[in-house]
Amino acid sequence: MGHPFPGLEPLIPADAVLEKLADGTAWGEGPVCLDDGAVLWSDIPGNRVLRWHPQEGLGVALQPSEFHNGHTRDGAGRLYACSHGERAVLRSDDGGRGWHAIATHHDGRRLNSPNDVIVARDGGVWFTDPPYGLIQSKEGHGGEQQQDGCWVYRLDPHTGEVQAKVRDMRWPNGLAFSPDETTLYVTDTSRTHDPAGHHHIRAYPVSGHTVGEGRVFAVVAPGMPDGIRLDEHGHLWSSSGSGVQVFAPDGRRLGEVPVPETITNLTFSHLEPVLYLTGSSSLYRLSVSVRGARF
């Protein structure tokens, strides 16, 4: 028999099997791995954060959650979340039991509905801000968009200033850095509400806090490139309507992990070579042969 995932032989073991760990979400997003082996992820319409643990199984970590979406960790292990309900980026210093807002406004106006977040090595918090929590009644409280656009921001960890770093995308969604932090990848999912909208991934050169002119890195179909992550060698792993699509650093599509539902987000475990996937209704696990980049 051939490899179960053609084109991905160096990245996934030949005996790897996609495992469904839990289901029952209305729309799952934002998985993040904890030091005890648990995975947290969001059920946005359910207004809750779920927790799966290898020994303890499935449970509810937070409800109501103010419509958490994306999650991440920083180098110190602190948790971050994007809240549609609070229109804010949140941080937890106690493993997800308590949360406080660290970014709520830009230029004196409320953010739209922060969607996904990553933390760079220097502590800068980068996040996307499309309008989904404003325009979808099941994913937020609604409200008026106060920002002039939907941008990618950086929160300075020392001053607390929120600066718009990418302004040339319609609805930025998922984001991730290359392993060396010289490239920022951002997905645009504006096609969700506009047939003429985008479903691609853009790449931006980064030098310090300066972001250069972007380019289209890859177009993802079917579906959208919602969440993305990179492995230690710079391969980009993207969600899509048919599974997880994997791209080489030069943008070539290498192959796909088929999944029987729309994949929304994904994350590499920092404890073992494992990839966790959130689908529209389920949480999956897949053994891999690579480690994830930290972002």
Short mmCIF file of C-alpha atoms in Angstrom, two decimals:
data_model
loop_
_atom_site.label_atom_id
_atom_site.label_comp_id
_atom_site.label_asym_id
_atom_site.label_seq_id
_atom_site.Cartn_x
_atom_site.Cartn_y
_atom_site.Cartn_z
CA MET A 1 0.00 0.00 0.00
CA GLY A 2 1.13 3.55 -0.69
CA HIS A 3 1.40 6.37 1.80
CA PRO A 4 -2.02 7.47 3.11
CA PHE A 5 -1.26 11.13 2.31
CA PRO A 6 0.57 11.33 -1.05
CA GLY A 7 3.06 14.17 -1.28
CA LEU A 8 3.38 14.42 2.50
CA GLU A 9 5.64 11.40 3.06
CA PRO A 10 8.40 13.41 4.83
CA LEU A 11 5.90 15.16 7.08
CA ILE A 12 3.48 12.44 8.23
CA PRO A 13 4.31 8.82 9.24
CA ALA A 14 3.06 6.10 6.90
CA ASP A 15 1.01 4.55 9.72
CA ALA A 16 -0.63 7.82 10.80
CA VAL A 17 -4.40 7.69 11.25
CA LEU A 18 -6.71 10.66 11.68
CA GLU A 19 -8.44 10.24 15.07
CA LYS A 20 -11.67 11.94 16.10
CA LEU A 21 -11.34 12.86 19.77
CA ALA A 22 -14.59 14.74 20.43
CA ASP A 23 -17.59 16.21 18.66
CA GLY A 24 -20.71 18.24 19.35
CA THR A 25 -19.59 21.79 18.56
CA ALA A 26 -21.77 24.08 16.48
CA TRP A 27 -18.64 25.69 14.98
CA GLY A 28 -15.27 24.86 16.49
CA GLU A 29 -12.21 27.15 16.28
CA GLY A 30 -8.99 28.14 18.02
CA PRO A 31 -7.30 25.01 19.45
CA VAL A 32 -4.38 25.50 21.84
CA CYS A 33 -2.36 22.87 23.73
CA LEU A 34 -1.66 23.11 27.46
CA ASP A 35 1.28 21.74 29.44
CA ASP A 36 -0.81 18.95 30.97
CA GLY A 37 -1.67 17.54 27.54
CA ALA A 38 -5.12 19.08 27.38
CA VAL A 39 -6.46 20.97 24.36
CA LEU A 40 -8.73 24.00 24.66
CA TRP A 41 -10.86 25.13 21.74
CA SER A 42 -13.83 27.39 21.07
CA ASP A 43 -17.42 26.52 20.20
CA ILE A 44 -18.26 30.02 19.06
CA PRO A 45 -22.07 29.75 18.57
CA GLY A 46 -22.23 27.71 21.78
CA ASN A 47 -20.51 30.61 23.60
CA ARG A 48 -18.18 28.21 25.38
CA VAL A 49 -14.60 26.96 25.50
CA LEU A 50 -14.20 23.19 25.53
CA ARG A 51 -11.38 21.13 27.03
CA TRP A 52 -10.23 17.67 25.99
CA HIS A 53 -7.70 15.72 28.05
CA PRO A 54 -6.19 12.31 27.14
CA GLN A 55 -7.26 10.78 30.48
CA GLU A 56 -10.22 12.93 31.45
CA GLY A 57 -11.96 13.22 28.09
CA LEU A 58 -14.24 16.09 27.11
CA GLY A 59 -15.40 18.89 29.38
CA VAL A 60 -16.40 22.57 29.39
CA ALA A 61 -13.63 24.96 30.45
CA LEU A 62 -15.55 28.24 30.21
CA GLN A 63 -19.23 29.11 29.68
CA PRO A 64 -20.26 31.72 28.81
CA SER A 65 -17.03 32.58 27.05
CA GLU A 66 -17.98 35.91 25.43
CA PHE A 67 -17.61 34.13 22.10
CA HIS A 68 -13.93 33.24 22.20
CA ASN A 69 -12.42 32.46 18.81
CA GLY A 70 -8.65 32.05 18.36
CA HIS A 71 -6.25 31.08 21.17
CA THR A 72 -2.49 30.95 21.54
CA ARG A 73 0.32 30.84 24.14
CA ASP A 74 3.37 33.00 24.64
CA GLY A 75 6.88 31.88 25.57
CA ALA A 76 5.99 31.99 29.26
CA GLY A 77 2.97 29.74 28.76
CA ARG A 78 0.34 32.44 29.27
CA LEU A 79 -2.86 32.03 27.26
CA TYR A 80 -4.37 34.57 24.86
CA ALA A 81 -7.84 34.63 23.32
CA CYS A 82 -9.77 36.67 20.78
CA SER A 83 -13.21 37.59 22.06
CA HIS A 84 -15.98 38.51 19.63
CA GLY A 85 -18.26 39.40 22.52
CA GLU A 86 -15.86 41.79 24.25
CA ARG A 87 -14.40 42.96 20.93
CA ALA A 88 -11.02 42.46 22.55
CA VAL A 89 -7.88 40.41 22.85
CA LEU A 90 -7.72 38.74 26.26
CA ARG A 91 -4.96 37.15 28.34
CA SER A 92 -5.06 34.55 31.09
CA ASP A 93 -2.21 34.19 33.56
CA ASP A 94 -3.70 31.18 35.36
CA GLY A 95 -4.24 28.57 32.66
CA GLY A 96 -7.59 29.83 31.40
CA ARG A 97 -9.54 30.22 34.64
CA GLY A 98 -9.51 34.02 34.57
CA TRP A 99 -9.24 36.40 31.62
CA HIS A 100 -8.59 40.14 31.27
CA ALA A 101 -8.60 42.42 28.23
CA ILE A 102 -5.25 43.67 26.91
CA ALA A 103 -6.45 45.25 23.62
CA THR A 104 -9.87 46.84 23.09
CA HIS A 105 -9.34 49.97 20.97
CA HIS A 106 -7.27 51.42 18.14
CA ASP A 107 -7.02 55.19 17.66
CA GLY A 108 -9.69 55.68 20.31
CA ARG A 109 -12.28 53.47 18.61
CA ARG A 110 -13.42 49.98 19.48
CA LEU A 111 -12.01 47.02 17.62
CA ASN A 112 -14.31 45.06 15.30
CA SER A 113 -14.17 41.47 16.60
CA PRO A 114 -10.63 40.08 17.04
CA ASN A 115 -10.38 36.68 15.40
CA ASP A 116 -6.94 35.07 15.68
CA VAL A 117 -3.80 35.88 17.67
CA ILE A 118 -0.11 34.96 17.86
CA VAL A 119 2.72 36.17 20.10
CA ALA A 120 6.18 36.87 18.69
CA ARG A 121 9.43 36.15 20.52
CA ASP A 122 9.72 39.80 21.58
CA GLY A 123 6.32 39.59 23.27
CA GLY A 124 4.47 41.54 20.59
CA VAL A 125 0.87 40.36 20.26
CA TRP A 126 -0.32 40.21 16.64
CA PHE A 127 -4.01 39.74 15.85
CA THR A 128 -6.57 40.00 13.07
CA ASP A 129 -9.81 41.97 13.30
CA PRO A 130 -12.51 41.06 10.75
CA PRO A 131 -16.20 41.88 11.41
CA TYR A 132 -17.64 38.38 12.00
CA GLY A 133 -18.75 39.05 15.57
CA LEU A 134 -20.58 42.18 14.43
CA ILE A 135 -22.44 40.72 11.46
CA GLN A 136 -23.25 37.18 12.67
CA SER A 137 -25.72 37.12 15.53
CA LYS A 138 -24.63 33.65 16.68
CA GLU A 139 -20.98 34.67 17.02
CA GLY A 140 -21.15 37.87 19.04
CA HIS A 141 -23.34 40.69 20.30
CA GLY A 142 -23.38 42.65 17.06
CA GLY A 143 -22.80 46.37 17.02
CA GLU A 144 -21.44 49.15 14.86
CA GLN A 145 -18.08 48.84 13.15
CA GLN A 146 -16.02 51.79 14.36
CA GLN A 147 -12.75 51.05 12.56
CA ASP A 148 -12.30 52.22 8.96
CA GLY A 149 -11.27 48.73 7.86
CA CYS A 150 -10.36 45.21 8.92
CA TRP A 151 -6.66 45.14 9.73
CA VAL A 152 -3.85 43.16 11.29
CA TYR A 153 -2.58 44.75 14.51
CA ARG A 154 0.40 44.52 16.83
CA LEU A 155 0.07 45.21 20.55
CA ASP A 156 3.32 46.48 22.05
CA PRO A 157 3.99 44.47 25.24
CA HIS A 158 5.72 47.41 26.94
CA THR A 159 3.53 50.41 26.07
CA GLY A 160 0.20 48.70 25.37
CA GLU A 161 -0.08 50.62 22.09
CA VAL A 162 -2.09 48.94 19.34
CA GLN A 163 -0.74 49.68 15.86
CA ALA A 164 -2.25 48.65 12.51
CA LYS A 165 0.46 46.78 10.60
CA VAL A 166 -1.45 45.38 7.59
CA ARG A 167 -4.17 47.48 5.94
CA ASP A 168 -4.42 45.99 2.43
CA MET A 169 -6.64 42.96 3.17
CA ARG A 170 -10.41 42.77 3.12
CA TRP A 171 -11.14 40.35 5.99
CA PRO A 172 -7.91 39.04 7.55
CA ASN A 173 -8.51 35.90 9.56
CA GLY A 174 -5.79 33.39 10.52
CA LEU A 175 -2.15 34.35 10.92
CA ALA A 176 1.22 32.77 11.62
CA PHE A 177 4.92 33.60 11.46
CA SER A 178 7.64 31.72 9.63
CA PRO A 179 10.05 29.96 12.03
CA ASP A 180 12.53 32.85 11.82
CA GLU A 181 9.82 35.55 12.09
CA THR A 182 10.85 37.19 8.81
CA THR A 183 7.53 36.41 7.11
CA LEU A 184 4.00 36.95 8.39
CA TYR A 185 1.31 34.83 6.73
CA VAL A 186 -2.32 36.01 6.90
CA THR A 187 -5.45 34.41 5.47
CA ASP A 188 -8.26 36.40 3.86
CA THR A 189 -11.72 34.82 4.09
CA SER A 190 -13.84 37.62 2.67
CA ARG A 191 -15.49 35.14 0.28
CA THR A 192 -17.58 33.87 3.20
CA HIS A 193 -19.96 36.80 2.66
CA ASP A 194 -19.08 37.93 -0.86
CA PRO A 195 -18.83 35.62 -3.91
CA ALA A 196 -16.19 37.99 -5.29
CA GLY A 197 -14.22 37.95 -2.04
CA HIS A 198 -10.90 36.26 -1.34
CA HIS A 199 -9.92 32.78 -0.16
CA HIS A 200 -6.17 33.11 -0.22
CA ILE A 201 -3.10 33.39 2.02
CA ARG A 202 -0.86 36.45 1.80
CA ALA A 203 2.80 36.66 2.85
CA TYR A 204 4.41 39.82 4.24
CA PRO A 205 8.12 40.43 4.86
CA VAL A 206 8.80 41.50 8.45
CA SER A 207 11.83 43.35 9.79
CA GLY A 208 11.55 44.14 13.46
CA HIS A 209 8.13 45.76 13.82
CA THR A 210 8.01 46.87 10.18
CA VAL A 211 5.83 44.98 7.70
CA GLY A 212 6.61 45.24 3.98
CA GLU A 213 4.47 44.85 0.89
CA GLY A 214 2.51 41.61 0.77
CA ARG A 215 1.97 39.05 -1.98
CA VAL A 216 -0.44 36.19 -2.55
CA PHE A 217 1.28 33.05 -1.25
CA ALA A 218 -1.42 30.49 -2.08
CA VAL A 219 -5.08 30.24 -3.03
CA VAL A 220 -6.99 27.61 -1.05
CA ALA A 221 -9.95 25.68 -2.47
CA PRO A 222 -12.39 24.22 -1.79
CA GLY A 223 -13.48 26.38 1.10
CA MET A 224 -11.35 28.93 2.90
CA PRO A 225 -7.90 29.11 4.49
CA ASP A 226 -9.22 29.91 7.96
CA GLY A 227 -6.51 28.88 10.43
CA ILE A 228 -2.86 28.28 9.51
CA ARG A 229 0.30 27.07 11.25
CA LEU A 230 3.87 26.45 10.12
CA ASP A 231 6.15 23.59 11.01
CA GLU A 232 9.80 23.85 11.99
CA HIS A 233 10.92 23.59 8.34
CA GLY A 234 8.65 26.37 7.08
CA HIS A 235 5.88 24.28 5.52
CA LEU A 236 2.50 25.98 5.87
CA TRP A 237 -0.45 23.85 7.04
CA SER A 238 -3.83 25.37 6.21
CA SER A 239 -7.44 24.53 6.96
CA SER A 240 -9.79 24.18 4.00
CA GLY A 241 -13.18 22.84 3.01
CA SER A 242 -11.78 19.37 2.27
CA GLY A 243 -9.18 18.92 4.99
CA VAL A 244 -5.71 20.20 5.78
CA GLN A 245 -3.68 21.43 2.80
CA VAL A 246 0.12 21.65 3.11
CA PHE A 247 2.29 24.08 1.17
CA ALA A 248 6.06 24.26 0.67
CA PRO A 249 7.85 27.49 1.65
CA ASP A 250 7.75 28.56 -2.01
CA GLY A 251 3.95 28.21 -2.14
CA ARG A 252 3.73 24.85 -3.93
CA ARG A 253 0.84 22.70 -2.71
CA LEU A 254 2.41 19.42 -1.52
CA GLY A 255 -0.64 17.42 -0.53
CA GLU A 256 -3.68 17.16 1.67
CA VAL A 257 -5.01 15.35 4.72
CA PRO A 258 -8.67 14.66 3.84
CA VAL A 259 -11.16 15.22 6.67
CA PRO A 260 -14.89 14.43 6.47
CA GLU A 261 -15.92 17.96 7.50
CA THR A 262 -14.77 21.54 7.04
CA ILE A 263 -11.55 22.21 8.93
CA THR A 264 -11.40 25.58 10.67
CA ASN A 265 -8.18 25.75 12.69
CA LEU A 266 -5.15 23.67 13.61
CA THR A 267 -2.23 23.67 16.02
CA PHE A 268 0.90 21.65 16.69
CA SER A 269 1.42 20.25 20.16
CA HIS A 270 4.55 21.52 21.92
CA LEU A 271 4.74 18.26 23.88
CA GLU A 272 4.89 15.71 21.05
CA PRO A 273 4.82 15.55 17.23
CA VAL A 274 1.05 15.78 16.94
CA LEU A 275 -1.28 18.07 14.99
CA TYR A 276 -4.69 18.92 16.44
CA LEU A 277 -7.49 20.00 14.09
CA THR A 278 -10.81 21.64 14.79
CA GLY A 279 -13.59 20.94 12.35
CA SER A 280 -16.97 22.57 12.24
CA SER A 281 -18.23 19.99 14.76
CA SER A 282 -15.25 17.92 15.95
CA LEU A 283 -11.72 17.82 17.36
CA TYR A 284 -9.17 15.58 15.60
CA ARG A 285 -5.61 14.41 16.22
CA LEU A 286 -2.96 13.35 13.70
CA SER A 287 0.57 12.08 14.35
CA VAL A 288 3.18 13.95 12.28
CA SER A 289 6.92 13.70 11.68
CA VAL A 290 7.72 17.35 12.33
CA ARG A 291 7.49 19.82 15.15
CA GLY A 292 5.56 23.04 14.82
CA ALA A 293 7.12 26.44 14.65
CA ARG A 294 6.34 28.22 17.92
CA PHE A 295 3.61 30.36 16.40
#
